[in-house]
Each structure stands twice: as structure tokens, then as C-alpha cells.
XYZ file of C-alpha atoms in Angstrom:
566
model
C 0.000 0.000 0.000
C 2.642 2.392 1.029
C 4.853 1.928 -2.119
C 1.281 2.682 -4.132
C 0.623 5.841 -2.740
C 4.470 6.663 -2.782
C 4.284 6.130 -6.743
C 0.767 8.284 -6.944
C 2.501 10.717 -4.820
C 5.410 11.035 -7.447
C 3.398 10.743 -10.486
C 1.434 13.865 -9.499
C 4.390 15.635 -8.601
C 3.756 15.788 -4.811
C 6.974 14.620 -3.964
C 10.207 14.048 -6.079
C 10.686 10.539 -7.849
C 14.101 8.417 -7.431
C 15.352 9.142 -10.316
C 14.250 11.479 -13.464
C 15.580 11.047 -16.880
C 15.223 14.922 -18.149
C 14.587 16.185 -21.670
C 14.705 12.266 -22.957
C 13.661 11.348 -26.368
C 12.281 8.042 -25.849
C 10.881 4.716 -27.986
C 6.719 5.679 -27.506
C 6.073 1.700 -28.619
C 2.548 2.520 -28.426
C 2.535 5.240 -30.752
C 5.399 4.401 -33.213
C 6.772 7.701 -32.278
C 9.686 9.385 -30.527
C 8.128 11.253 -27.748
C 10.277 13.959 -25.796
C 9.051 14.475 -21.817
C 11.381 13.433 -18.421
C 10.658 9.718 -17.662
C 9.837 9.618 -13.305
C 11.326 6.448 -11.661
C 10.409 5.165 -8.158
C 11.911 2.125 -6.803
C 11.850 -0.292 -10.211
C 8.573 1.593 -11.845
C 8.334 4.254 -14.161
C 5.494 6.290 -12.509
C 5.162 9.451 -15.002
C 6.315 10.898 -18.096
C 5.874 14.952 -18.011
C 7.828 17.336 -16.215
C 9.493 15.606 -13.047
C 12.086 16.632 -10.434
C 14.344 13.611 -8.633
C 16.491 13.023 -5.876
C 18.463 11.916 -8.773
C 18.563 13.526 -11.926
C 20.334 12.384 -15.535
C 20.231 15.009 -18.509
C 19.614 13.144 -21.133
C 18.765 16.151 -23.608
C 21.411 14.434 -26.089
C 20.328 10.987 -25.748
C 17.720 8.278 -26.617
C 15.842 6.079 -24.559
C 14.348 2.803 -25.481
C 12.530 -0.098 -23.243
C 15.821 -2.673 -22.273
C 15.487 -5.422 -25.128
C 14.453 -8.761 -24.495
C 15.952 -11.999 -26.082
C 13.329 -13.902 -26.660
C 15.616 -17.208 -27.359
C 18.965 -17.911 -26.199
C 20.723 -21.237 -24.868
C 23.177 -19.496 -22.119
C 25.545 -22.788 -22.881
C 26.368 -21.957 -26.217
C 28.857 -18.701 -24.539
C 30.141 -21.378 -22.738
C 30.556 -19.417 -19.699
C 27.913 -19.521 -16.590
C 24.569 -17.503 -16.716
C 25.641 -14.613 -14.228
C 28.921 -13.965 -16.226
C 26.776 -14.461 -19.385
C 24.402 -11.644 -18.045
C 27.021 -9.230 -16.973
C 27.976 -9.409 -20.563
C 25.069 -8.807 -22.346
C 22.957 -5.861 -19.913
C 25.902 -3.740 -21.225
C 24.496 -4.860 -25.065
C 21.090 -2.944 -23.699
C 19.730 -6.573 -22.852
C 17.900 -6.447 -19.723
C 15.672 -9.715 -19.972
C 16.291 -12.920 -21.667
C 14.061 -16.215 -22.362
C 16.350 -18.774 -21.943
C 15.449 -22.590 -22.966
C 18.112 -25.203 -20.970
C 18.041 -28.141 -23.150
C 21.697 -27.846 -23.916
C 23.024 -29.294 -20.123
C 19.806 -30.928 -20.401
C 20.975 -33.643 -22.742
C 23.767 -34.027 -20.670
C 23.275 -33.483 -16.926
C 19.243 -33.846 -16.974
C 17.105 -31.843 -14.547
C 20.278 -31.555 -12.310
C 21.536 -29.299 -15.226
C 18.352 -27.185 -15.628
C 18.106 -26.504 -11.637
C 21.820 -25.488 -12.098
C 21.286 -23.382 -14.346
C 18.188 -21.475 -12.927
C 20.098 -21.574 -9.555
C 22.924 -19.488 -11.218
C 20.887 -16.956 -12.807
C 19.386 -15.877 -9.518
C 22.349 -13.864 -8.937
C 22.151 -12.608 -12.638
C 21.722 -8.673 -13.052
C 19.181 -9.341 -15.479
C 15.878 -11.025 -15.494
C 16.274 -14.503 -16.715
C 13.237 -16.416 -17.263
C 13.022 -20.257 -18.965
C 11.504 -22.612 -21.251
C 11.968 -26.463 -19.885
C 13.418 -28.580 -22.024
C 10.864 -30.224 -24.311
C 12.745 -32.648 -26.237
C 15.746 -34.645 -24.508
C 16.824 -35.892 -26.284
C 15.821 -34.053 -29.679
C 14.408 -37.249 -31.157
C 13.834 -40.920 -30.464
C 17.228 -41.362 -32.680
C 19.703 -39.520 -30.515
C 21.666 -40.888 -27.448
C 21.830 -37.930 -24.954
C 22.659 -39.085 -21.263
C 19.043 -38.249 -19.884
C 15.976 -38.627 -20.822
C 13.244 -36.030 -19.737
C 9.447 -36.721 -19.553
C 6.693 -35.085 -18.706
C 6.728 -35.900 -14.756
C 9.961 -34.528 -14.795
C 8.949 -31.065 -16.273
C 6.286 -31.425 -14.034
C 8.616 -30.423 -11.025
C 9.652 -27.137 -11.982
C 6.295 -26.471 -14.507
C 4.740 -23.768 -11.589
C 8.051 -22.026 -10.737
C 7.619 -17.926 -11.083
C 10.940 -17.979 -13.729
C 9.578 -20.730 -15.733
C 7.299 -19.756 -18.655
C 6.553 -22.338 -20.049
C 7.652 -25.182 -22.925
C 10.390 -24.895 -24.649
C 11.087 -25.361 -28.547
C 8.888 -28.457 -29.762
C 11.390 -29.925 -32.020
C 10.401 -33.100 -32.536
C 7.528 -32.207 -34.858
C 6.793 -35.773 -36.289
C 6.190 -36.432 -32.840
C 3.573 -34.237 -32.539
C 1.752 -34.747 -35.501
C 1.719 -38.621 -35.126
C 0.175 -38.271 -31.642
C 3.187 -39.474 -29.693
C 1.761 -39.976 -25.963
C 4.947 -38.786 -24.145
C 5.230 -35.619 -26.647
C 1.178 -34.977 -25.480
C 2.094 -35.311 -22.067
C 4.409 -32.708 -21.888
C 2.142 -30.512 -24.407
C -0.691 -30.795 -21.586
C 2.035 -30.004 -18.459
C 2.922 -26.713 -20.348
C -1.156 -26.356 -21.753
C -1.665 -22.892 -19.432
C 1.957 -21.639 -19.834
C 3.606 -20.683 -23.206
C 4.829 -23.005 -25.561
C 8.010 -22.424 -28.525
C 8.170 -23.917 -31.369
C 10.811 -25.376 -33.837
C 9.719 -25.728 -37.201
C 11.659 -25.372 -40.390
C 10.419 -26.369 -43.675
C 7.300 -27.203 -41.558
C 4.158 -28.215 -44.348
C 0.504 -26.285 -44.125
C -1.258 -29.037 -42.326
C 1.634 -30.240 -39.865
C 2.104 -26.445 -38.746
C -2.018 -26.566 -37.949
C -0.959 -29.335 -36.063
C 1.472 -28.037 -33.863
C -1.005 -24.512 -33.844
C -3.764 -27.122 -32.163
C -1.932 -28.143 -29.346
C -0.429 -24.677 -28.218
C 2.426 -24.230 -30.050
C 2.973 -20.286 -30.565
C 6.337 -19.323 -31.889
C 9.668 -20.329 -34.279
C 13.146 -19.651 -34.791
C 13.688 -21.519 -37.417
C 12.346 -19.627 -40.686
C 14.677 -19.175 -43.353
C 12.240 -18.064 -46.329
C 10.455 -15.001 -46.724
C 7.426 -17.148 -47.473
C 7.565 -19.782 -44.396
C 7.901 -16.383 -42.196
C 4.616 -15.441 -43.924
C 2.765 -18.032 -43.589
C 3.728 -18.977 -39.475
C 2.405 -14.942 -39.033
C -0.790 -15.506 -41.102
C -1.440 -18.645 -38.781
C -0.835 -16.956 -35.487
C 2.527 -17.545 -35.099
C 5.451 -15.469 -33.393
C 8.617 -15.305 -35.708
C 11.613 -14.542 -34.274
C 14.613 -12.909 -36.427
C 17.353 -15.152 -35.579
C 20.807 -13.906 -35.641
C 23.335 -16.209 -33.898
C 27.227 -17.070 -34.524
C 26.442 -19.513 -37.413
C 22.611 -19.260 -38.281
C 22.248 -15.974 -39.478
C 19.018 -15.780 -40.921
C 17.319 -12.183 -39.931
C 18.658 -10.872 -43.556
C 16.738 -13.516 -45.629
C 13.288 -13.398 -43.614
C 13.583 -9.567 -42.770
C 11.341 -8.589 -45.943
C 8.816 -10.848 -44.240
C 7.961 -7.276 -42.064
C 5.313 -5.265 -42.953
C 3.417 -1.804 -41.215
C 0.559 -5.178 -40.854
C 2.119 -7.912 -39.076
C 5.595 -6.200 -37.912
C 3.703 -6.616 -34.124
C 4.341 -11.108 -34.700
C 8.075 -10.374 -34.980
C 10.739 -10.271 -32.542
C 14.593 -11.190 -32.512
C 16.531 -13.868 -30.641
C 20.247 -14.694 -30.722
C 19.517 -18.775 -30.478
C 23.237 -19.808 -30.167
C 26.162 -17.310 -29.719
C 29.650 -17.776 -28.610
C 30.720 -15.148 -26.060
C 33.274 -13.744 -29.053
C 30.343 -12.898 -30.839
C 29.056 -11.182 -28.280
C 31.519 -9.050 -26.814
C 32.407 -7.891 -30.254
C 29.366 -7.603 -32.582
C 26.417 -7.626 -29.565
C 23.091 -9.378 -29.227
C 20.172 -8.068 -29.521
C 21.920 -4.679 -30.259
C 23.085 -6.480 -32.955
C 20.132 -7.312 -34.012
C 18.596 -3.900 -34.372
C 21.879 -2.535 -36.049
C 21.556 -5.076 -38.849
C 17.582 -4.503 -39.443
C 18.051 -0.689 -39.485
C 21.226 -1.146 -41.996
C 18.719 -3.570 -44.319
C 15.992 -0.831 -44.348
C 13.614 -1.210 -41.338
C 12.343 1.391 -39.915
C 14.074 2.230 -36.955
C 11.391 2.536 -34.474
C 10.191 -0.964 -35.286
C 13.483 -2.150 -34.774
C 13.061 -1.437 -31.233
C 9.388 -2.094 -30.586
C 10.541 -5.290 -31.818
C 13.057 -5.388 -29.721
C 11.279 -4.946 -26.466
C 7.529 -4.383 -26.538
C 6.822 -7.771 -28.737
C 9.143 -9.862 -27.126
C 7.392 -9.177 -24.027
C 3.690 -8.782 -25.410
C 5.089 -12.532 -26.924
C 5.859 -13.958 -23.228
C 2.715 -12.275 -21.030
C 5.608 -10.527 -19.589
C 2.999 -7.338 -18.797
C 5.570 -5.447 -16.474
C 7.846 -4.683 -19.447
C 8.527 -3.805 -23.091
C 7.306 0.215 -22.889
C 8.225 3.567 -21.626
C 5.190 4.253 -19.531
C 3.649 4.907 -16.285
C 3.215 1.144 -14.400
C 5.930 -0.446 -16.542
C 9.479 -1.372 -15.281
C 12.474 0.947 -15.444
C 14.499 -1.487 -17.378
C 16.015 0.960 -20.270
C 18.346 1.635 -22.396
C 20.032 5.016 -23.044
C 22.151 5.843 -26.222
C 23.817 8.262 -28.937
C 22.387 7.455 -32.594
C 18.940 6.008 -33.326
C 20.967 4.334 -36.047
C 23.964 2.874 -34.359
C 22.760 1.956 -30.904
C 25.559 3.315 -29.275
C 24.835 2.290 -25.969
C 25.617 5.238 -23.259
C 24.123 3.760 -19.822
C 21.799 0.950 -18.585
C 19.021 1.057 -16.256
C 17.761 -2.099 -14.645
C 15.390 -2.147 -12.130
C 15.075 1.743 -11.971
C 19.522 1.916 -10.955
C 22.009 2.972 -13.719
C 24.085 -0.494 -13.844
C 27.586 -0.475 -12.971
C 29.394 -4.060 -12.979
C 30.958 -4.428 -9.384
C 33.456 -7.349 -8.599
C 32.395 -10.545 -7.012
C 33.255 -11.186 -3.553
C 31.792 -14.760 -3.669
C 33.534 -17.322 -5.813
C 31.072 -19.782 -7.692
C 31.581 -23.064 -6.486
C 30.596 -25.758 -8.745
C 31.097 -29.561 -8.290
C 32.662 -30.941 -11.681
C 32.978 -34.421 -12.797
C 33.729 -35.836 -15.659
C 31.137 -35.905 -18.407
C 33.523 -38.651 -20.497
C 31.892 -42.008 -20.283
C 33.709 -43.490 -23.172
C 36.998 -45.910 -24.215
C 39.946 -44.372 -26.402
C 39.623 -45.163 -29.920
C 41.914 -46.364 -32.401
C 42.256 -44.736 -36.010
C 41.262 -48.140 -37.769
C 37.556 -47.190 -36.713
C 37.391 -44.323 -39.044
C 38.098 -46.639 -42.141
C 34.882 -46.803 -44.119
C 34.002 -50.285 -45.788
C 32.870 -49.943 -49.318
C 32.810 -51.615 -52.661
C 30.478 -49.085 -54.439
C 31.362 -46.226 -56.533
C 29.653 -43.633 -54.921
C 28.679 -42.236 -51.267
C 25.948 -39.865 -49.455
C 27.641 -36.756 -48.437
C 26.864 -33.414 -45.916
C 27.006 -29.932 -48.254
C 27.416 -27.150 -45.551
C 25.278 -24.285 -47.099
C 26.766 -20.887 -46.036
C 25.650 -18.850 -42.883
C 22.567 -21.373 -42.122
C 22.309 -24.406 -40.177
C 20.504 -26.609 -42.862
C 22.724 -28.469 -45.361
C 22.228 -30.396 -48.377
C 22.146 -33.865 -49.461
C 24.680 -34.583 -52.183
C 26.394 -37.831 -54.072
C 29.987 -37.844 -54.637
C 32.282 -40.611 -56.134
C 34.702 -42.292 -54.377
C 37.960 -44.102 -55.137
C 38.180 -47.676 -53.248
C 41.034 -49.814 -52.392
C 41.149 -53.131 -50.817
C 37.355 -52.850 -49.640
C 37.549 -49.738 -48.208
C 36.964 -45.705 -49.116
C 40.497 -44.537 -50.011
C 39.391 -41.242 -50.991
C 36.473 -39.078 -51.939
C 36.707 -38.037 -55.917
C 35.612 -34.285 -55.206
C 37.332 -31.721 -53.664
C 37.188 -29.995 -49.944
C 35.310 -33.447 -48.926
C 36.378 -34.546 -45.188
C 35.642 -37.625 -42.700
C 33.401 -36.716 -40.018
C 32.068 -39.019 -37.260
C 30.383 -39.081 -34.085
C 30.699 -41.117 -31.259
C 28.370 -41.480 -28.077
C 30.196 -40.510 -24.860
C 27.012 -40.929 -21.900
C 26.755 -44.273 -21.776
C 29.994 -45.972 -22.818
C 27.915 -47.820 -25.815
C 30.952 -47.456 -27.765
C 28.235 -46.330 -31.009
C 29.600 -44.607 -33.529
C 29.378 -43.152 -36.724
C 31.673 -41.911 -39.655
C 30.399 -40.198 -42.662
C 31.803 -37.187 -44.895
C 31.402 -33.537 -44.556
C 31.677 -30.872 -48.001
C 32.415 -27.002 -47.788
C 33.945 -26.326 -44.402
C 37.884 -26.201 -45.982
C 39.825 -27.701 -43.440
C 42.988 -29.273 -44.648
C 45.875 -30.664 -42.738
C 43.908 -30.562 -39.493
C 41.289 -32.077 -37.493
C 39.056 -30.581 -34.898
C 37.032 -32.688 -32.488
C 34.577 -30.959 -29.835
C 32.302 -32.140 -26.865
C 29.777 -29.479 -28.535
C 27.174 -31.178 -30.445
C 23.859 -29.971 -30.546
C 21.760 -31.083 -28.932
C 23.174 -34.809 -27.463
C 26.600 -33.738 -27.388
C 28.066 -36.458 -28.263
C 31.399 -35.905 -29.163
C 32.248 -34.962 -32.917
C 35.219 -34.759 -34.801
C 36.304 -33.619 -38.456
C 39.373 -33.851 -40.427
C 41.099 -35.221 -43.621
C 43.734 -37.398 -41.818
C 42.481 -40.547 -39.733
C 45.254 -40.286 -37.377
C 44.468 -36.921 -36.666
C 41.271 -37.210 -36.050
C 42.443 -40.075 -33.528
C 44.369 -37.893 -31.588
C 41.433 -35.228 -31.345
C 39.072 -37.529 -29.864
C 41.286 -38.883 -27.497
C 42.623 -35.751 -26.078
C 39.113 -34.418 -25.370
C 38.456 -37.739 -23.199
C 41.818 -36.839 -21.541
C 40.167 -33.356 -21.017
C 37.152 -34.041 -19.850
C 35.733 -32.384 -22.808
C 36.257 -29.011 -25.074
C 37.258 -28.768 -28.562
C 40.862 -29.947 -29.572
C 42.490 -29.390 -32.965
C 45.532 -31.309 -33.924
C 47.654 -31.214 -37.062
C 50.551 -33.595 -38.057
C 49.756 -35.938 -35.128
C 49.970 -33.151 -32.197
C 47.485 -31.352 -30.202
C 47.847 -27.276 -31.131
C 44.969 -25.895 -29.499
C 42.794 -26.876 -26.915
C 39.804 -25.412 -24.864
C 38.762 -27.095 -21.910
C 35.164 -27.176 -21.183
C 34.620 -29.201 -17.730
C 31.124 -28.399 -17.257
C 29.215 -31.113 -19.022
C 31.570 -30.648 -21.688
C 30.015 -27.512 -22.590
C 31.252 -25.023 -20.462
C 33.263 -23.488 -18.063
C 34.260 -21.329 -15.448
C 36.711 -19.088 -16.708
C 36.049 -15.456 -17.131
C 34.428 -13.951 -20.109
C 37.038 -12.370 -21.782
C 39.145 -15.169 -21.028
C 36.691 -17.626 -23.130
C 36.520 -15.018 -25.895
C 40.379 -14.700 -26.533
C 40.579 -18.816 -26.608
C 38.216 -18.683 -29.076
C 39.574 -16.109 -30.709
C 42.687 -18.037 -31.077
C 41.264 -21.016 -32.170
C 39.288 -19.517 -34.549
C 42.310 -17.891 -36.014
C 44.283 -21.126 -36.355
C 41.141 -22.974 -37.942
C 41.052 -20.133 -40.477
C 45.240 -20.732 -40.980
C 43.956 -24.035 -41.469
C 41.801 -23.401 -44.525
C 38.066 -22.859 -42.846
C 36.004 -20.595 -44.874
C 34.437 -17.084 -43.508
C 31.117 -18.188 -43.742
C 31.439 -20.836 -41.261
C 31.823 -20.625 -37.950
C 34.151 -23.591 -37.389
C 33.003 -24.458 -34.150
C 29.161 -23.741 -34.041
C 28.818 -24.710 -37.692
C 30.350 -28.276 -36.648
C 28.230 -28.990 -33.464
C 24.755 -28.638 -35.327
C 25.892 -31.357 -37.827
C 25.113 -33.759 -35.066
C 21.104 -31.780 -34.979
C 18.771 -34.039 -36.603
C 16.266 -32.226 -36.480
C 17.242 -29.670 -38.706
C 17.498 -30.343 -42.509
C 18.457 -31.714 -44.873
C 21.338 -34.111 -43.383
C 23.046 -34.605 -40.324
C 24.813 -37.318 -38.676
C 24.736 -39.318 -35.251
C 26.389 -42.029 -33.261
C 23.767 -43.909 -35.126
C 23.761 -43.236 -38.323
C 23.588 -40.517 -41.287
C 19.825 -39.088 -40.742
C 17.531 -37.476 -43.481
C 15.047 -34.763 -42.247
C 12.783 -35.052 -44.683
C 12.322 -38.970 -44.104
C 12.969 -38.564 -40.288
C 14.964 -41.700 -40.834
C 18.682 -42.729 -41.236
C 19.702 -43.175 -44.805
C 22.690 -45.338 -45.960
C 26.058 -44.045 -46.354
C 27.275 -46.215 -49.410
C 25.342 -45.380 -52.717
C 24.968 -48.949 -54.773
């Protein structure tokens, strides 16, 4: 009652507010305008826009303002570092809310991985809300090392962070009435569900419509945008480290529909984001490609949150919460301050030091380099085509050249082994197939990182190499390894679940950095990300091709697929 009367107090001007932004020109979402007034904080609230004094005052005569922007889908693991260093990295992008989905240390610590991670974030200076993990594994096919079900969802369904479902990837699943798939569909059946549906057909998107489902990341057409929007559907403008798709579906936004869009970031390393932003990002690119600037940041903020029921944010108005952004040029998004919770943030140093209990996510023997011979007597084999700056690939047929009953060599250039082999369960399943486009020569690079099992994965055009690789991560505990000419150059040591770590931000960033560099030395091409664009080869639920510890997997048959062509 108190704090009430305290903010009608302030709003008429009867006593001063907190904190008054003066002479701001600020994002009017509702209006599609850029209003000019002071913006009156108490506590976390804006409580007036007008003429305001404050204990606190900030000129802001030369600045903009703008609602904080929301991510409306992000997997914190893919930074690789924790969620409270993630957020002190990306509320000084202008990002003051995220909707994070946990399936990544889903696959591979289960629901011990998803409290984890929503134990972390509570000392986040951001607002982190989640999705639970819908699909671990991704699909019947995969061999993560839990599997989730409904009653476990069940246990965290009601928390206040937790939103609802998140993305529904397993979409024959839904459509062929799988009874676990409904289960969880009728846990999440008040809260919010995400999709995941590229390629998806009329009917099986009606489908997935029926039973709750209410947005995707996964367009990559102008007229598969269209058609999600015309049904209902939330589209998000996805622009991560390796799917980059918010400059192919962009036209997609008209002065009709522009309210069903939003953006997300999906999966970025922390490179990425320290250097080119996130949601920032986001906006920068859409205003460079033509939007109209205002949009950019309704869509931003106000949709995100209109997306998400989250009713306390997304505007500059009275009764809405003082999470904003202040900065130079409408254009660039020169970001000048934060304010979170109605405080300008400043980063302060931790007193506390995270302790985390880390084991070993390695449950698997070394391997020899005999098991990445490939028996064949045929002419011809199935092959992955990278396609650039997306996560789909192509299905392609290249000739081989065969000696003694085995694949000496593939015909066609820039053509390289790649395999996958389980590491949860100490199956010893395994897979080797071949990978086109990436342009790695004289190394291999093997990685706990792929999405979404994590199994680990390895590439390269020498078998001995690629030996070596896999083997060192086990040593490791898991991270990504490159070795050339038999020896281990570069290494990155990832002891949480073999995803992440607890190093420092900027510490992360420069490894990367460095790794990237040498990949590129070693021939990987700039529209690749070498290490993102290698963990979603393992995705099978993304098309066209992909491979597992079980097998080379078609999308469009949602079926494995032979590697030899007779």
C-alpha cells in the first residue's frame, strides 16, 4: 500500500521521484513515435512521463531512450561461460531480460543441469526467465545421457521464472500423436509453448497450432515467415554465430504484421558477443537492411514481451518497469548507460567465488584410427554440403575411389571424414560419414559441442588426426581440440558437461579467438563458424542431413539413410 501511494505521490508531482531522466527522447512503442518528456522512476517503476524533479537527476537532452530489449531465445551454454557472467555481458548490449530454454546441459546433466542453471541466474543482473526442455533428447534417434518426460517437467512447470515449454522440435512427434510428446504438451497447456519448425508443411504447422504451439526460430524463407504470421505464429529474427538468418526473412515485415516479430540470438559464442552484440546487434543489422528504426526497437522490447505475457515490461510508460536503455544514434545503438530495475548499472566485482562440483562428463573408451576406415565396394557415397551462414545443409552424391574394400578417398574436392561417437553411456556407437564445404585441410578438430546430445564430434582429412582429437578431449574431460601432423595445437577445456566453463568472459573469448584464427590458418572458410557450424551437424532435427552415433539421418524422411550409394 505504502509503495502505491508513494508512486501516486510522485506521479502527481507531490513529492520528487528516485530518479528522473530529463529532456529524454524516448521509444513511444505505443505510438510508433519518438516522444520527448522526463521519464519519473520510483523504486523499479516508471510512474510518469511529463515534467518531473528527482532526488536523482540524468540530462539526457542528447540521448535516446528505449525499453531494455528482451531476447526472446537464447541457450546461455552456447557462450560457454555460466549464466551470471553471461548476463554481466550482455545488460551492457542494452539486454535487460532474456528467455532462456536449458536443453543444452539438459541432454547431458538432466534436470540436475536445468536446476543449475536457474540456480545461477538468480544472482544474474538481469531477469532470466526459462523454457523447460521439451525434447531430450531431440528425437527418439539420438543418445543424450538423460531422458526427460513429462513428470519430470512437471517439477519445476509452476516455478515464477519458468514460462513455459520450450522449442517443440520433434515435430513428427507431434503430428503422429506421440503420448509422451502430449504429455508434456498438456504439463505446459496454461503456460507458453516455442516452437521449432523449419520447412514445416501447411497441415503439420495446424498441427502443432492445435496443441499450443505459438512461436519459431527456425524460418529461413520469406514465405515460411509469412505463412507462421498468417497462422498466429510469433517469428523470431534469428541472428546467432552460425545461423544468421534475420537478412533472408527480414522482408517478411510489414506496417501489418511487424507486431508477430521479434529477434533472438539462439546460439552465440561469447566472441560474438563481446564484439558484434546481441540483440543490439540485431537492431543494427535490421536498421542497416531498411527497417524502420522505431520498429526495430518495438521489436526489440515491446513484442518480445507482449510474446511472453511478460505485462511489467517492453514500454516507456507509467506502471511499466524501469528497465532501459540510453544511447547516442537512433541508427547505431551506441549504448551510453543501462538502467535495470530503476539503478544505472555499474558491474561491481564478485566477492563470492562460484563453487561448482565438476565431474567428468567422459563415459567413453579411447579409440583407435582403424575405426574411421569406411568399408565400401560401391562407386559412390551420401555426403553433408554445408550451405553458407545457415544451419541446414544439403544432401549430395559424390564418387569415391576404393582400395582393398575400403573408401580410399572421396573423388571431389574440400570433402572430409566426419564421425560421431556417443560418450554418456559408454555404448561405444559410432558413426563416420563425410562432410563438403567447411575447408579444413591438414587438421582435425574434435569438440564435446554437439547440438543437442553432445556427443562428441570430430572432423578432419587425416584418420590419425582425427584419432588424436578424440582422445585428447576424453583426456580433457571435454572441449574442442584441434591437432595437425599428429599433435594437439589448441585446446579449450570445457569441464562443465563438456560444454562449459568457469573461466572469465574475456578469457573464453580470446581462446576462441585463437582457435578460430588457427582454424582459419587451417583453410576454414568465412562463412562458417568452425566451431558452431560443426556442433549442429550432429542436430537431426534440422534439414536436410546430419549425422549421429547412429547413423547418417535425413530430415525429410525422419529416418537414417545409408552411407554407401549402390
Amino acid at each position: 500500500m505504502e509503495k502505491v501511494k508513494q508512486y501516486i505521490d510522485a506521479a502527481m508531482g507531490r513529492i520528487k521521484a528516485d530518479l528522473v531522466l530529463k529532456n529524454a527522447s524516448f521509444i513511444n512503442v505505443f505510438t510508433e513515435s519518438i516522444d520527448r518528456g522526463d521519464i519519473a522512476i520510483v523504486g523499479d517503476t516508471i510512474v510518469g512521463i511529463g515534467k518531473y524533479t528527482g532526488d536523482v537527476e540524468m540530462d539526457c537532452s542528447d540521448l535516446y531512450v528505449s525499453p531494455g530489449f528482451i531476447d526472446a531465445h537464447v541457450h546461455i551454454e552456447s557462450s560457454m561461460i555460466m549464466p551470471k557472467e553471461f548476463a554481466k555481458v550482455i545488460i551492457k548490449k542494452g539486454i535487460t531480460s532474456i528467455i532462456a530454454d536449458p536443453h543444452e546441459i539438459a541432454n547431458v546433466e538432466g534436470m540436475s543441469g536445468v536446476n543449475f542453471m536457474i540456480d545461477n541466474s538468480k544472482q544474474a543482473p538481469i531477469d532470466v526467465f526459462f523454457m523447460l526442455p521439451s525434447c531430450v533428447p531431440a528425437t527418439k534417434f539420438e543418445d543424450s545421457a538423460y531422458v526427460l518426460n513429462a513428470e519430470d517437467l512437471e517439477k519445476l512447470i509452476n516455478y515464477d521464472k519458468v514460462l513455459g515449454l520450450g522449442e517443440v522440435m520433434d515435430v513428427p512427434a507431434v503430428i503422429n500423436n506421440d503420448e509422451g510428446m502430449l504429455k508434456k504438451l498438456d504439463v505446459a497447456k496454461n503456460k507458453l509453448i516455442d516452437g521449432h519448425c523449419p520447412n514445416i508443411l501447411p497441415g503439420e504447422l495446424n498441427a502443432c497450432l492445435s496443441c499450443g504451439v505459438r512461436t519459431d526460430h527456425e524460418s529461413t524463407s520469406v514465405k515460411d515467415a509469412l505463412l507462421k504470421v498468417s497462422r498466429g505464429m510469433y517469428v523470431m529474427l534469428r541472428e546467432g554465430s552460425a545461423a544468421k538468418n534475420l537478412k533472408a526473412i527480414l522482408p517478411a515485415v510489414n506496417n501489418q504484421n511487424f507486431g508477430r516479430f521479434l529477434f533472438c540470438t539462439d546460439d552465440r559464442h561469447i566472441d560474438d558477443l563481446l564484439e558484434s552484440g546481441s540483440i543490439d546487434n540485431c537492431i543494427r543489422i535490421s536498421i542497416k537492411q531498411g527497417l524502420n528504426p522505431i520498429k526495430a526497437f518495438i521489436m526489440a522490447s515491446y513484442n518480445a514481451a507482449k510474446c511472453y505475457n511478460l505485462k511489467d515490461r517492453g514500454a516507456i510508460a507509467p506502471g511499466y518497469k524501469a528497465d532501459l536503455v540510453m544511447f547516442e544514434d537512433l541508427k547505431g545503438v551506441n549504448i551510453i548507460k543501462v538502467i535495470k530495475n530503476g539503478k544505472e548499472y555499474k558491474e561491481s566485482r564478485d566477492k563470492k567465488h562460484v563453487k561448482v562440483n565438476v565431474k567428468s562428463s567422459m563415459h567413453m573408451d579411447f579409440i583407435d584410427s582403424e575405426i574411421f576406415k569406411v568399408e565400401s565396394e560401391a562407386s559412390a557415397v551420401n555426403v553433408i554440403k554445408l550451405i553458407p551462414n545457415s544451419l541446414e545443409t544439403k544432401l549430395v552424391q559424390r564418387k569415391t575411389e576404393n582400395k582393398l574394400g575400403y573408401i580410399k578417398r572421396i573423388i571431389d574436392k574440400d570433402i572430409l571424414k566426419i564421425a560421431v561417437f556417443e560418450r554418456h553411456h559408454k555404448t561405444g556407437k559410432h558413426f563416420v560419414g563425410f562432410l563438403e564445404g567447411l575447408g579444413l585441410k591438414n587438421c582435425s578438430i574434435a569438440q564435446t559441442i554437439s547440438h543437442d546430445s553432445h556427443n562428441v564430434i570430430v572432423v578432419g582429412d587425416n584418420d590419425k588426426d582425427m584419432e588424436v582429437a578424440v582422445n585428447s578431449l576424453i583426456s580433457i574431460g571435454g572441449g574442442i581440440t584441434m591437432v595437425s601432423g599428429g599433435r594437439i595445437i589448441a585446446q579449450l577445456n570445457l569441464p562443465i558437461a563438456g560444454i562449459m566453463t568457469l573461466e572469465a568472459p574475456y578469457m573464453v573469448a580470446e581462446h576462441l579467438k585463437r582457435l578460430s584464427r588457427i582454424a582459419r590458418g587451417f583453410g576454414v572458410r568465412n562463412e562458417y563458424d568452425p566451431f558452431i557450424s560443426l556442433s549442429f551437424m550432429a542436430l537431426p532435427v534440422i534439414p536436410a542431413v546430419k549425422i549421429t552415433a547412429r547413423g547418417l539421418f535425413d530430415y525429410n524422411k525422419f529416418g537414417f539413410i545409408k552411407l554407401i550409394v549402390k
